[in-house]
């Protein structure tokens, strides 16, 4: 984490230096904000997810900072709640066709019991960098870091006991690579390493190393066809058991653009994984073929077939899947999209943990531009998964519709209604839920420096669940002539689980802040 903090300090120092740069062509600005957060809550603090990560009292932020230098270098910073534990920080710098660098850091807390005695905190940080010394070469790299610690409270139904599970681990990874370009061809090389360090359960310590190489090229004399392929090597180690997994994977693909706006795709993947502990080798083979057709900007259609095979000599499974994807646009006012996919997996020889499996997924959506009446969208989707050998079925469906209206004179309005239905059953039990949710926001146009806003969500879950949840948000902003802003934001939460007397929550959160826009 010292590296992360040092990186933030370096970029912030660079921003400060740029702010003092005397060149007249340089320009930039942002918003500095200082606020006070007041929280009043009662009930079970573990049931309302939206209030887990709220912290108080003093919040300092630097929002939407941008600085442009006359040599083309740009700096960005968005530093939310710097002074609080739920901070969310992001800084970046870039110059077109030369380099880009970005860093991020954020914290999140999760509560597991009513009195907030058991909770976990997670800090995540990361960064990426690219350098292009020439138009034929790009160098890149990055890192990710996660640190989680705290106590999880796990409640078992049978027996009705609770267990405290301690979490204290770090997970970090980094990558470096290069990509070369020449005409319509490219070559990419990348190395990635990751390490998981569990300070509570040391036998869980493990790491992974991955090397990837891939290339893409157009066929000389036949530019309609593009070939691509690659090779991956991955080594996973679990130190406590002296166990290793070695995976070698190769793949090849091609896309051909045919006359009359037709296209054809094919992809082949072969991977072999060796378990050093027991000597078992597992082969995975994938073949995918698809054909597509477009009609200028009016519509498109794509149909595909996929075959997968997994074989370790003792157990062999094979699956066949189909894909459909289509869209249609009418006068750029009505847009229709539909997709569906299926997969049927069979155990050819031997056995697996869940056996045969059938899977289907589908989604249909329509969006219409009503002009002065706003935009309307409707979406219906579903998923179904069936495992005949273990007698389980999962069925999920949902439908949602949204109306949005945005005008300069009156402001904006958005209303969404969604209905979710889920069913699960196996040989011993079943579970069902049906959820209704309504959300809405309204933001009238500002009047003489005064802006107001309001929003809310109503959620009701029935059948095997019986939960009601309400959230209300009210806000107001006043803009002073000298660039200052006063903002007040109030949010109220109410949560009730009618099947458990101790699962209720009421929360009131008020944040008042003073902000100022500045320019450099």
Short mmCIF file of C-alpha atoms in Angstrom, two decimals:
data_model
loop_
_atom_site.label_atom_id
_atom_site.label_comp_id
_atom_site.label_asym_id
_atom_site.label_seq_id
_atom_site.Cartn_x
_atom_site.Cartn_y
_atom_site.Cartn_z
CA UNK A 1 0.00 0.00 0.00
CA UNK A 2 2.99 2.33 0.44
CA UNK A 3 3.41 2.16 -3.34
CA UNK A 4 -0.22 3.16 -3.88
CA UNK A 5 -0.04 6.11 -1.53
CA UNK A 6 3.29 7.21 -3.04
CA UNK A 7 1.72 7.08 -6.50
CA UNK A 8 -1.18 9.25 -5.40
CA UNK A 9 1.17 11.76 -3.80
CA UNK A 10 3.29 11.91 -6.95
CA UNK A 11 0.33 12.59 -9.21
CA UNK A 12 -1.15 15.13 -6.80
CA UNK A 13 2.20 16.91 -6.68
CA UNK A 14 2.24 16.97 -10.47
CA UNK A 15 -1.23 18.51 -10.48
CA UNK A 16 -0.07 21.16 -8.02
CA UNK A 17 2.96 21.97 -10.17
CA UNK A 18 0.78 22.26 -13.24
CA UNK A 19 -1.50 24.63 -11.37
CA UNK A 20 1.50 26.94 -10.88
CA UNK A 21 2.64 26.68 -14.52
CA UNK A 22 2.82 30.21 -15.95
CA UNK A 23 1.98 29.42 -19.56
CA UNK A 24 -1.16 31.27 -20.63
CA UNK A 25 -2.33 28.36 -22.79
CA UNK A 26 -2.66 26.08 -19.76
CA UNK A 27 -6.11 25.89 -18.26
CA UNK A 28 -8.11 23.78 -15.86
CA UNK A 29 -10.37 23.72 -12.88
CA UNK A 30 -12.63 21.68 -10.65
CA UNK A 31 -14.76 21.83 -7.56
CA UNK A 32 -13.61 21.82 -3.94
CA UNK A 33 -16.22 20.58 -1.49
CA UNK A 34 -16.40 20.34 2.30
CA UNK A 35 -19.40 18.84 4.05
CA UNK A 36 -20.79 17.48 7.26
CA UNK A 37 -22.55 14.10 7.44
CA UNK A 38 -25.11 13.35 10.15
CA UNK A 39 -26.39 9.78 10.66
CA UNK A 40 -29.32 8.69 12.83
CA UNK A 41 -30.19 4.99 12.62
CA UNK A 42 -31.84 2.31 14.69
CA UNK A 43 -32.70 -1.34 14.37
CA UNK A 44 -30.64 -4.07 12.74
CA UNK A 45 -27.64 -2.42 11.09
CA UNK A 46 -26.87 -5.48 8.94
CA UNK A 47 -30.02 -5.56 6.77
CA UNK A 48 -29.80 -2.32 4.76
CA UNK A 49 -26.96 -2.59 2.29
CA UNK A 50 -27.09 1.07 1.17
CA UNK A 51 -26.08 2.31 4.63
CA UNK A 52 -23.18 -0.12 5.24
CA UNK A 53 -20.55 2.19 3.83
CA UNK A 54 -21.69 5.60 5.07
CA UNK A 55 -19.21 7.41 7.31
CA UNK A 56 -19.24 10.68 9.25
CA UNK A 57 -18.77 13.47 10.15
CA UNK A 58 -16.45 15.71 8.02
CA UNK A 59 -16.21 15.00 4.28
CA UNK A 60 -13.65 16.79 2.09
CA UNK A 61 -13.64 16.26 -1.68
CA UNK A 62 -11.96 17.50 -4.85
CA UNK A 63 -14.38 16.71 -7.68
CA UNK A 64 -14.00 16.69 -11.46
CA UNK A 65 -10.60 18.37 -11.49
CA UNK A 66 -9.14 18.74 -15.00
CA UNK A 67 -5.98 20.50 -16.10
CA UNK A 68 -4.84 20.88 -19.71
CA UNK A 69 -1.26 21.87 -20.51
CA UNK A 70 -0.26 23.62 -23.70
CA UNK A 71 1.92 20.61 -24.65
CA UNK A 72 -1.15 18.34 -24.77
CA UNK A 73 -0.75 16.67 -21.35
CA UNK A 74 -3.98 16.36 -19.39
CA UNK A 75 -4.46 15.71 -15.65
CA UNK A 76 -7.66 14.47 -14.00
CA UNK A 77 -8.53 13.97 -10.35
CA UNK A 78 -11.75 12.95 -8.63
CA UNK A 79 -11.13 12.59 -4.90
CA UNK A 80 -14.34 11.86 -3.02
CA UNK A 81 -14.50 11.92 0.79
CA UNK A 82 -10.74 12.16 1.27
CA UNK A 83 -11.11 12.57 5.05
CA UNK A 84 -13.44 9.57 5.61
CA UNK A 85 -13.01 5.81 5.69
CA UNK A 86 -15.36 5.34 2.72
CA UNK A 87 -13.14 7.39 0.44
CA UNK A 88 -13.14 6.90 -3.33
CA UNK A 89 -10.07 8.34 -5.07
CA UNK A 90 -9.05 8.42 -8.72
CA UNK A 91 -6.28 10.34 -10.48
CA UNK A 92 -4.96 10.10 -14.03
CA UNK A 93 -2.74 11.78 -16.59
CA UNK A 94 -2.48 11.26 -20.33
CA UNK A 95 -1.34 12.62 -23.67
CA UNK A 96 -2.88 11.43 -26.90
CA UNK A 97 -0.80 8.82 -28.77
CA UNK A 98 1.99 9.00 -26.17
CA UNK A 99 1.10 7.80 -22.66
CA UNK A 100 -1.63 7.33 -20.04
CA UNK A 101 -1.43 6.55 -16.34
CA UNK A 102 -4.21 6.14 -13.76
CA UNK A 103 -4.46 5.23 -10.08
CA UNK A 104 -7.50 4.44 -7.93
CA UNK A 105 -8.15 3.68 -4.27
CA UNK A 106 -11.41 3.01 -2.43
CA UNK A 107 -12.72 1.50 0.80
CA UNK A 108 -15.88 -0.45 1.59
CA UNK A 109 -17.37 -1.78 4.82
CA UNK A 110 -19.88 -4.63 5.24
CA UNK A 111 -21.87 -5.15 8.48
CA UNK A 112 -22.96 -8.63 9.61
CA UNK A 113 -24.89 -8.17 12.87
CA UNK A 114 -27.53 -5.86 14.30
CA UNK A 115 -25.20 -4.03 16.71
CA UNK A 116 -22.38 -3.50 14.17
CA UNK A 117 -20.07 -5.65 16.30
CA UNK A 118 -19.06 -7.89 13.41
CA UNK A 119 -18.01 -6.24 10.16
CA UNK A 120 -15.36 -6.42 7.46
CA UNK A 121 -13.44 -3.64 5.74
CA UNK A 122 -12.00 -3.91 2.27
CA UNK A 123 -9.52 -1.57 0.64
CA UNK A 124 -8.99 -1.85 -3.09
CA UNK A 125 -6.32 -0.06 -5.09
CA UNK A 126 -5.02 -0.37 -8.60
CA UNK A 127 -3.41 1.35 -11.52
CA UNK A 128 -2.68 1.08 -15.23
CA UNK A 129 -0.06 2.63 -17.49
CA UNK A 130 0.53 2.68 -21.24
CA UNK A 131 3.45 4.16 -23.19
CA UNK A 132 3.61 4.44 -26.97
CA UNK A 133 7.19 5.22 -28.04
CA UNK A 134 6.08 4.95 -31.68
CA UNK A 135 2.95 4.23 -33.63
CA UNK A 136 4.19 0.66 -34.07
CA UNK A 137 4.68 -0.17 -30.39
CA UNK A 138 2.71 0.13 -27.15
CA UNK A 139 4.00 -0.88 -23.70
CA UNK A 140 1.52 -1.45 -20.88
CA UNK A 141 1.28 -2.62 -17.30
CA UNK A 142 -0.88 -2.51 -14.23
CA UNK A 143 -1.46 -3.69 -10.70
CA UNK A 144 -4.37 -4.49 -8.35
CA UNK A 145 -4.32 -4.75 -4.58
CA UNK A 146 -7.07 -5.83 -2.16
CA UNK A 147 -6.82 -5.95 1.62
CA UNK A 148 -9.80 -7.35 3.54
CA UNK A 149 -10.00 -7.85 7.29
CA UNK A 150 -12.67 -8.19 9.96
CA UNK A 151 -15.23 -10.67 11.31
CA UNK A 152 -18.02 -12.33 9.33
CA UNK A 153 -21.03 -13.56 11.30
CA UNK A 154 -22.49 -16.68 9.67
CA UNK A 155 -25.89 -17.89 10.89
CA UNK A 156 -26.91 -21.52 10.26
CA UNK A 157 -30.54 -22.56 10.08
CA UNK A 158 -29.93 -26.12 11.28
CA UNK A 159 -28.84 -25.96 14.00
CA UNK A 160 -29.80 -22.35 14.69
CA UNK A 161 -26.29 -21.33 15.69
CA UNK A 162 -23.98 -18.52 14.66
CA UNK A 163 -20.29 -18.78 13.86
CA UNK A 164 -17.75 -15.96 13.64
CA UNK A 165 -15.39 -16.32 10.70
CA UNK A 166 -12.29 -14.13 10.78
CA UNK A 167 -11.11 -12.57 7.51
CA UNK A 168 -7.61 -11.17 7.09
CA UNK A 169 -6.05 -11.51 3.66
CA UNK A 170 -4.41 -9.62 0.83
CA UNK A 171 -4.75 -10.35 -2.86
CA UNK A 172 -2.38 -8.59 -5.24
CA UNK A 173 -1.49 -8.90 -8.90
CA UNK A 174 0.54 -7.10 -11.51
CA UNK A 175 1.00 -7.34 -15.26
CA UNK A 176 3.41 -6.10 -17.91
CA UNK A 177 3.28 -6.43 -21.66
CA UNK A 178 3.89 -5.06 -25.10
CA UNK A 179 1.92 -4.86 -28.33
CA UNK A 180 3.31 -4.23 -31.78
CA UNK A 181 1.42 -3.01 -34.84
CA UNK A 182 2.23 -3.19 -38.54
CA UNK A 183 -0.34 -2.38 -41.21
CA UNK A 184 -3.34 -4.66 -40.44
CA UNK A 185 -1.39 -6.97 -38.14
CA UNK A 186 -0.56 -6.95 -34.43
CA UNK A 187 1.38 -9.04 -31.91
CA UNK A 188 0.70 -8.92 -28.17
CA UNK A 189 2.80 -10.39 -25.31
CA UNK A 190 1.73 -10.23 -21.66
CA UNK A 191 2.87 -11.59 -18.30
CA UNK A 192 0.58 -11.55 -15.25
CA UNK A 193 1.28 -12.69 -11.69
CA UNK A 194 -1.01 -12.83 -8.66
CA UNK A 195 -0.56 -13.75 -5.00
CA UNK A 196 -3.15 -14.52 -2.31
CA UNK A 197 -1.90 -14.24 1.29
CA UNK A 198 -4.33 -15.45 3.96
CA UNK A 199 -3.08 -14.37 7.39
CA UNK A 200 -5.74 -16.42 9.20
CA UNK A 201 -5.79 -19.65 7.19
CA UNK A 202 -2.26 -20.08 5.85
CA UNK A 203 -3.06 -23.30 3.94
CA UNK A 204 -5.11 -21.11 1.59
CA UNK A 205 -2.01 -19.20 0.40
CA UNK A 206 -1.58 -19.52 -3.35
CA UNK A 207 -0.22 -17.74 -6.38
CA UNK A 208 -0.57 -17.86 -10.14
CA UNK A 209 1.65 -16.93 -13.09
CA UNK A 210 0.26 -16.43 -16.59
CA UNK A 211 1.99 -15.82 -19.91
CA UNK A 212 -0.05 -14.89 -22.98
CA UNK A 213 0.87 -14.39 -26.61
CA UNK A 214 -1.59 -13.52 -29.37
CA UNK A 215 -1.46 -12.25 -32.94
CA UNK A 216 -3.89 -10.89 -35.51
CA UNK A 217 -3.30 -10.48 -39.22
CA UNK A 218 -5.22 -9.93 -42.43
CA UNK A 219 -4.62 -12.41 -45.24
CA UNK A 220 -2.49 -10.72 -47.95
CA UNK A 221 -4.52 -10.22 -51.08
CA UNK A 222 -7.74 -11.11 -49.28
CA UNK A 223 -8.31 -8.37 -46.72
CA UNK A 224 -11.86 -9.54 -46.12
CA UNK A 225 -10.48 -12.34 -43.93
CA UNK A 226 -8.77 -11.75 -40.58
CA UNK A 227 -6.86 -14.48 -38.77
CA UNK A 228 -5.98 -14.50 -35.10
CA UNK A 229 -4.51 -16.96 -32.64
CA UNK A 230 -2.64 -17.27 -29.41
CA UNK A 231 -1.02 -19.36 -26.71
CA UNK A 232 -1.53 -19.16 -22.92
CA UNK A 233 0.47 -20.81 -20.16
CA UNK A 234 -0.77 -20.73 -16.56
CA UNK A 235 0.83 -22.14 -13.40
CA UNK A 236 -1.20 -22.24 -10.16
CA UNK A 237 0.44 -23.20 -6.85
CA UNK A 238 -1.19 -24.09 -3.53
CA UNK A 239 1.76 -24.14 -1.17
CA UNK A 240 0.31 -25.99 1.83
CA UNK A 241 -0.43 -29.10 -0.22
CA UNK A 242 2.50 -28.75 -2.62
CA UNK A 243 -0.05 -28.84 -5.38
CA UNK A 244 0.35 -27.38 -8.86
CA UNK A 245 -1.92 -26.95 -11.84
CA UNK A 246 -0.24 -26.42 -15.22
CA UNK A 247 -2.42 -25.31 -18.11
CA UNK A 248 -1.37 -24.96 -21.74
CA UNK A 249 -3.94 -23.42 -24.04
CA UNK A 250 -3.89 -22.61 -27.73
CA UNK A 251 -6.58 -20.95 -29.78
CA UNK A 252 -7.24 -19.84 -33.34
CA UNK A 253 -10.01 -17.77 -34.89
CA UNK A 254 -10.99 -16.20 -38.17
CA UNK A 255 -13.58 -13.70 -39.37
CA UNK A 256 -14.55 -13.34 -43.00
CA UNK A 257 -16.50 -10.38 -44.37
CA UNK A 258 -18.56 -11.70 -47.28
CA UNK A 259 -20.45 -9.83 -50.01
CA UNK A 260 -23.93 -8.42 -49.36
CA UNK A 261 -22.94 -7.59 -45.75
CA UNK A 262 -22.69 -11.20 -44.64
CA UNK A 263 -19.99 -12.36 -42.23
CA UNK A 264 -18.74 -15.67 -40.85
CA UNK A 265 -16.77 -16.42 -37.66
CA UNK A 266 -14.97 -19.52 -36.42
CA UNK A 267 -13.06 -20.08 -33.15
CA UNK A 268 -11.17 -23.13 -31.86
CA UNK A 269 -9.70 -23.52 -28.36
CA UNK A 270 -7.75 -26.44 -26.92
CA UNK A 271 -6.53 -26.48 -23.31
CA UNK A 272 -4.78 -29.21 -21.31
CA UNK A 273 -4.48 -28.95 -17.52
CA UNK A 274 -2.11 -31.21 -15.57
CA UNK A 275 -2.62 -31.74 -11.81
CA UNK A 276 0.87 -32.45 -10.50
CA UNK A 277 -0.45 -34.01 -7.29
CA UNK A 278 -2.42 -36.90 -8.78
CA UNK A 279 -1.14 -36.83 -12.35
CA UNK A 280 -4.60 -36.34 -13.89
CA UNK A 281 -4.75 -34.49 -17.19
CA UNK A 282 -7.95 -32.76 -18.31
CA UNK A 283 -8.57 -31.66 -21.89
CA UNK A 284 -11.04 -28.92 -22.79
CA UNK A 285 -11.99 -28.35 -26.43
CA UNK A 286 -14.19 -25.57 -27.77
CA UNK A 287 -15.50 -25.06 -31.31
CA UNK A 288 -17.68 -22.07 -32.20
CA UNK A 289 -19.07 -21.04 -35.59
CA UNK A 290 -21.40 -18.13 -36.36
CA UNK A 291 -22.93 -16.45 -39.42
CA UNK A 292 -24.19 -12.87 -39.48
CA UNK A 293 -25.99 -10.47 -41.78
CA UNK A 294 -26.56 -6.70 -41.50
CA UNK A 295 -28.86 -4.35 -43.40
CA UNK A 296 -27.01 -1.02 -43.24
CA UNK A 297 -28.37 0.81 -40.17
CA UNK A 298 -31.76 -0.91 -40.20
CA UNK A 299 -30.97 -4.23 -38.58
CA UNK A 300 -28.76 -7.23 -38.10
CA UNK A 301 -28.91 -10.95 -37.40
CA UNK A 302 -26.36 -13.42 -36.01
CA UNK A 303 -26.78 -17.19 -35.49
CA UNK A 304 -24.12 -19.41 -33.95
CA UNK A 305 -23.36 -22.94 -32.78
CA UNK A 306 -20.97 -24.02 -30.02
CA UNK A 307 -19.58 -27.41 -29.01
CA UNK A 308 -17.61 -28.05 -25.77
CA UNK A 309 -15.82 -31.19 -24.64
CA UNK A 310 -14.18 -31.87 -21.25
CA UNK A 311 -12.27 -35.15 -20.92
CA UNK A 312 -9.88 -36.52 -18.27
CA UNK A 313 -9.97 -40.10 -19.65
CA UNK A 314 -12.18 -41.29 -16.77
CA UNK A 315 -14.96 -38.70 -17.14
CA UNK A 316 -16.09 -37.09 -20.37
CA UNK A 317 -18.80 -34.45 -20.86
CA UNK A 318 -20.00 -32.82 -24.05
CA UNK A 319 -22.28 -29.83 -24.55
CA UNK A 320 -23.96 -28.28 -27.56
CA UNK A 321 -25.22 -24.71 -27.61
CA UNK A 322 -26.97 -22.32 -29.97
CA UNK A 323 -26.90 -18.52 -30.08
CA UNK A 324 -29.31 -16.07 -31.67
CA UNK A 325 -28.86 -12.29 -31.69
CA UNK A 326 -30.85 -9.78 -33.71
CA UNK A 327 -31.68 -6.09 -33.79
CA UNK A 328 -33.90 -3.74 -35.78
CA UNK A 329 -34.04 0.06 -35.98
CA UNK A 330 -36.97 2.02 -37.40
CA UNK A 331 -36.25 5.59 -38.47
CA UNK A 332 -33.78 5.92 -35.58
CA UNK A 333 -36.80 6.26 -33.28
CA UNK A 334 -37.65 2.67 -32.35
CA UNK A 335 -34.93 0.13 -31.51
CA UNK A 336 -35.68 -3.57 -31.00
CA UNK A 337 -33.14 -6.13 -29.79
CA UNK A 338 -33.51 -9.84 -29.03
CA UNK A 339 -31.05 -12.54 -28.02
CA UNK A 340 -31.27 -16.14 -26.88
CA UNK A 341 -28.78 -18.87 -26.06
CA UNK A 342 -29.13 -22.53 -25.10
CA UNK A 343 -26.76 -25.21 -23.86
CA UNK A 344 -27.33 -28.92 -23.38
CA UNK A 345 -24.57 -30.76 -21.48
CA UNK A 346 -24.46 -34.56 -21.34
CA UNK A 347 -22.16 -36.89 -19.42
CA UNK A 348 -20.85 -39.28 -22.06
CA UNK A 349 -18.73 -41.49 -19.78
CA UNK A 350 -18.06 -41.52 -16.05
CA UNK A 351 -19.74 -38.93 -13.82
CA UNK A 352 -19.46 -35.33 -12.59
CA UNK A 353 -20.66 -33.57 -9.46
CA UNK A 354 -23.91 -32.16 -10.92
CA UNK A 355 -24.39 -34.45 -13.94
CA UNK A 356 -26.36 -33.51 -17.07
CA UNK A 357 -27.35 -29.87 -17.41
CA UNK A 358 -29.73 -27.89 -19.63
CA UNK A 359 -29.51 -24.12 -19.78
CA UNK A 360 -31.43 -21.41 -21.64
CA UNK A 361 -31.19 -17.60 -21.50
CA UNK A 362 -33.19 -14.99 -23.42
CA UNK A 363 -33.79 -11.23 -23.49
CA UNK A 364 -36.02 -8.94 -25.55
CA UNK A 365 -35.94 -5.14 -25.31
CA UNK A 366 -37.66 -2.25 -27.07
CA UNK A 367 -36.71 1.43 -26.84
CA UNK A 368 -38.80 4.19 -28.38
CA UNK A 369 -37.96 7.88 -28.75
CA UNK A 370 -41.18 9.82 -28.20
CA UNK A 371 -39.67 13.23 -28.84
CA UNK A 372 -41.26 15.79 -26.53
CA UNK A 373 -43.06 12.99 -24.66
CA UNK A 374 -39.78 11.37 -23.62
CA UNK A 375 -38.21 7.94 -24.10
CA UNK A 376 -39.84 4.63 -23.20
CA UNK A 377 -38.08 1.29 -22.86
CA UNK A 378 -39.37 -2.19 -22.03
CA UNK A 379 -37.27 -5.28 -21.34
CA UNK A 380 -38.17 -8.90 -20.68
CA UNK A 381 -35.57 -11.51 -19.80
CA UNK A 382 -35.31 -14.96 -18.31
CA UNK A 383 -32.96 -17.78 -17.40
CA UNK A 384 -33.64 -21.45 -16.75
CA UNK A 385 -31.20 -24.12 -15.57
CA UNK A 386 -32.08 -27.77 -15.04
CA UNK A 387 -29.96 -30.58 -13.57
CA UNK A 388 -31.88 -33.81 -14.02
CA UNK A 389 -29.41 -36.05 -12.16
CA UNK A 390 -29.76 -34.12 -8.91
CA UNK A 391 -33.37 -33.09 -9.54
CA UNK A 392 -32.85 -29.31 -9.38
CA UNK A 393 -34.41 -26.53 -11.44
CA UNK A 394 -33.76 -22.77 -11.34
CA UNK A 395 -36.16 -20.47 -13.19
CA UNK A 396 -35.80 -16.67 -13.19
CA UNK A 397 -37.82 -14.10 -15.15
CA UNK A 398 -38.15 -10.33 -15.03
CA UNK A 399 -39.87 -7.51 -16.86
CA UNK A 400 -39.08 -3.81 -16.50
CA UNK A 401 -40.17 -0.58 -18.12
CA UNK A 402 -38.71 2.93 -17.90
CA UNK A 403 -39.98 6.34 -18.93
CA UNK A 404 -37.53 9.24 -19.18
CA UNK A 405 -38.32 12.86 -19.93
CA UNK A 406 -35.61 15.52 -20.21
CA UNK A 407 -36.28 19.13 -21.21
CA UNK A 408 -34.21 22.27 -20.79
CA UNK A 409 -37.14 24.36 -19.60
CA UNK A 410 -38.78 21.96 -17.15
CA UNK A 411 -35.97 19.60 -16.09
CA UNK A 412 -35.83 15.80 -16.04
CA UNK A 413 -38.02 12.95 -14.83
CA UNK A 414 -37.46 9.19 -14.78
CA UNK A 415 -39.74 6.39 -13.55
CA UNK A 416 -38.98 2.66 -13.59
CA UNK A 417 -41.11 -0.34 -12.67
CA UNK A 418 -39.66 -3.85 -12.46
CA UNK A 419 -41.13 -7.24 -11.58
CA UNK A 420 -38.91 -10.25 -10.75
CA UNK A 421 -40.01 -13.85 -10.33
CA UNK A 422 -37.65 -16.61 -9.16
CA UNK A 423 -38.27 -20.29 -8.50
CA UNK A 424 -35.89 -22.98 -7.25
CA UNK A 425 -36.65 -26.59 -6.48
CA UNK A 426 -34.82 -29.85 -5.88
CA UNK A 427 -35.73 -33.26 -4.51
CA UNK A 428 -36.03 -32.07 -0.91
CA UNK A 429 -37.16 -28.44 -0.98
CA UNK A 430 -38.24 -25.47 -3.07
CA UNK A 431 -38.01 -21.70 -2.84
CA UNK A 432 -39.91 -18.90 -4.61
CA UNK A 433 -39.88 -15.13 -4.57
CA UNK A 434 -41.75 -12.40 -6.45
CA UNK A 435 -40.44 -8.85 -6.24
CA UNK A 436 -42.02 -5.55 -7.24
CA UNK A 437 -39.84 -2.44 -7.38
CA UNK A 438 -40.67 1.14 -8.34
CA UNK A 439 -38.04 3.88 -8.59
CA UNK A 440 -38.39 7.50 -9.59
CA UNK A 441 -36.35 10.70 -9.76
CA UNK A 442 -37.38 14.24 -10.59
CA UNK A 443 -35.05 17.21 -11.07
CA UNK A 444 -36.79 20.47 -12.04
CA UNK A 445 -34.81 23.06 -13.96
CA UNK A 446 -32.93 25.49 -11.66
CA UNK A 447 -34.62 28.81 -10.95
CA UNK A 448 -32.58 31.86 -9.95
CA UNK A 449 -29.74 29.75 -8.63
CA UNK A 450 -31.98 27.35 -6.70
CA UNK A 451 -32.14 23.70 -7.68
CA UNK A 452 -34.14 20.92 -6.06
CA UNK A 453 -34.37 17.19 -6.62
CA UNK A 454 -36.32 14.24 -5.28
CA UNK A 455 -36.20 10.50 -5.70
CA UNK A 456 -37.36 7.31 -4.12
CA UNK A 457 -37.52 3.53 -4.31
CA UNK A 458 -40.24 1.16 -3.13
CA UNK A 459 -39.39 -2.57 -2.99
CA UNK A 460 -41.74 -5.40 -1.98
CA UNK A 461 -40.81 -9.08 -1.93
CA UNK A 462 -43.40 -11.83 -1.34
CA UNK A 463 -43.99 -15.60 -1.41
CA UNK A 464 -41.17 -17.30 0.57
CA UNK A 465 -39.84 -13.84 1.42
CA UNK A 466 -41.84 -11.05 3.04
CA UNK A 467 -39.76 -7.88 2.87
CA UNK A 468 -40.65 -4.24 2.39
CA UNK A 469 -38.05 -1.59 1.74
CA UNK A 470 -38.47 2.15 1.19
CA UNK A 471 -35.87 4.79 0.35
CA UNK A 472 -36.56 8.51 -0.04
CA UNK A 473 -34.08 11.16 -1.17
CA UNK A 474 -34.55 14.95 -1.14
CA UNK A 475 -31.96 17.52 -2.12
CA UNK A 476 -31.52 21.23 -2.72
CA UNK A 477 -28.71 23.38 -4.10
CA UNK A 478 -28.19 27.12 -4.09
CA UNK A 479 -25.63 28.71 -6.43
CA UNK A 480 -24.02 31.95 -5.29
CA UNK A 481 -22.78 34.44 -7.89
CA UNK A 482 -19.17 34.18 -6.78
CA UNK A 483 -18.89 30.47 -7.66
CA UNK A 484 -19.92 29.02 -4.30
CA UNK A 485 -22.58 26.34 -3.92
CA UNK A 486 -24.56 25.27 -0.88
CA UNK A 487 -25.99 21.75 -1.05
CA UNK A 488 -28.21 19.77 1.32
CA UNK A 489 -29.02 16.10 0.75
CA UNK A 490 -31.38 14.04 2.93
CA UNK A 491 -31.98 10.28 2.61
CA UNK A 492 -34.36 8.15 4.66
CA UNK A 493 -34.38 4.33 4.71
CA UNK A 494 -36.95 1.96 6.12
CA UNK A 495 -36.51 -1.84 6.00
CA UNK A 496 -38.89 -4.49 7.40
CA UNK A 497 -38.60 -8.26 7.23
CA UNK A 498 -42.02 -9.44 8.40
CA UNK A 499 -40.77 -13.01 8.92
CA UNK A 500 -38.21 -12.00 11.59
CA UNK A 501 -38.93 -9.59 14.42
CA UNK A 502 -35.29 -8.49 14.75
CA UNK A 503 -34.73 -7.63 11.08
CA UNK A 504 -35.92 -4.04 10.81
CA UNK A 505 -34.04 -0.81 10.16
CA UNK A 506 -34.73 2.91 10.04
CA UNK A 507 -32.07 5.38 9.00
CA UNK A 508 -31.88 9.13 8.42
CA UNK A 509 -28.79 10.54 6.72
CA UNK A 510 -28.23 14.25 6.17
CA UNK A 511 -25.27 15.80 4.39
CA UNK A 512 -24.79 19.54 4.10
CA UNK A 513 -21.86 20.90 2.15
CA UNK A 514 -20.30 24.07 0.81
CA UNK A 515 -18.54 23.86 -2.53
CA UNK A 516 -16.69 26.23 -4.82
CA UNK A 517 -15.86 25.93 -8.50
CA UNK A 518 -12.40 27.17 -9.35
CA UNK A 519 -10.37 27.62 -12.50
CA UNK A 520 -6.63 27.84 -13.08
#
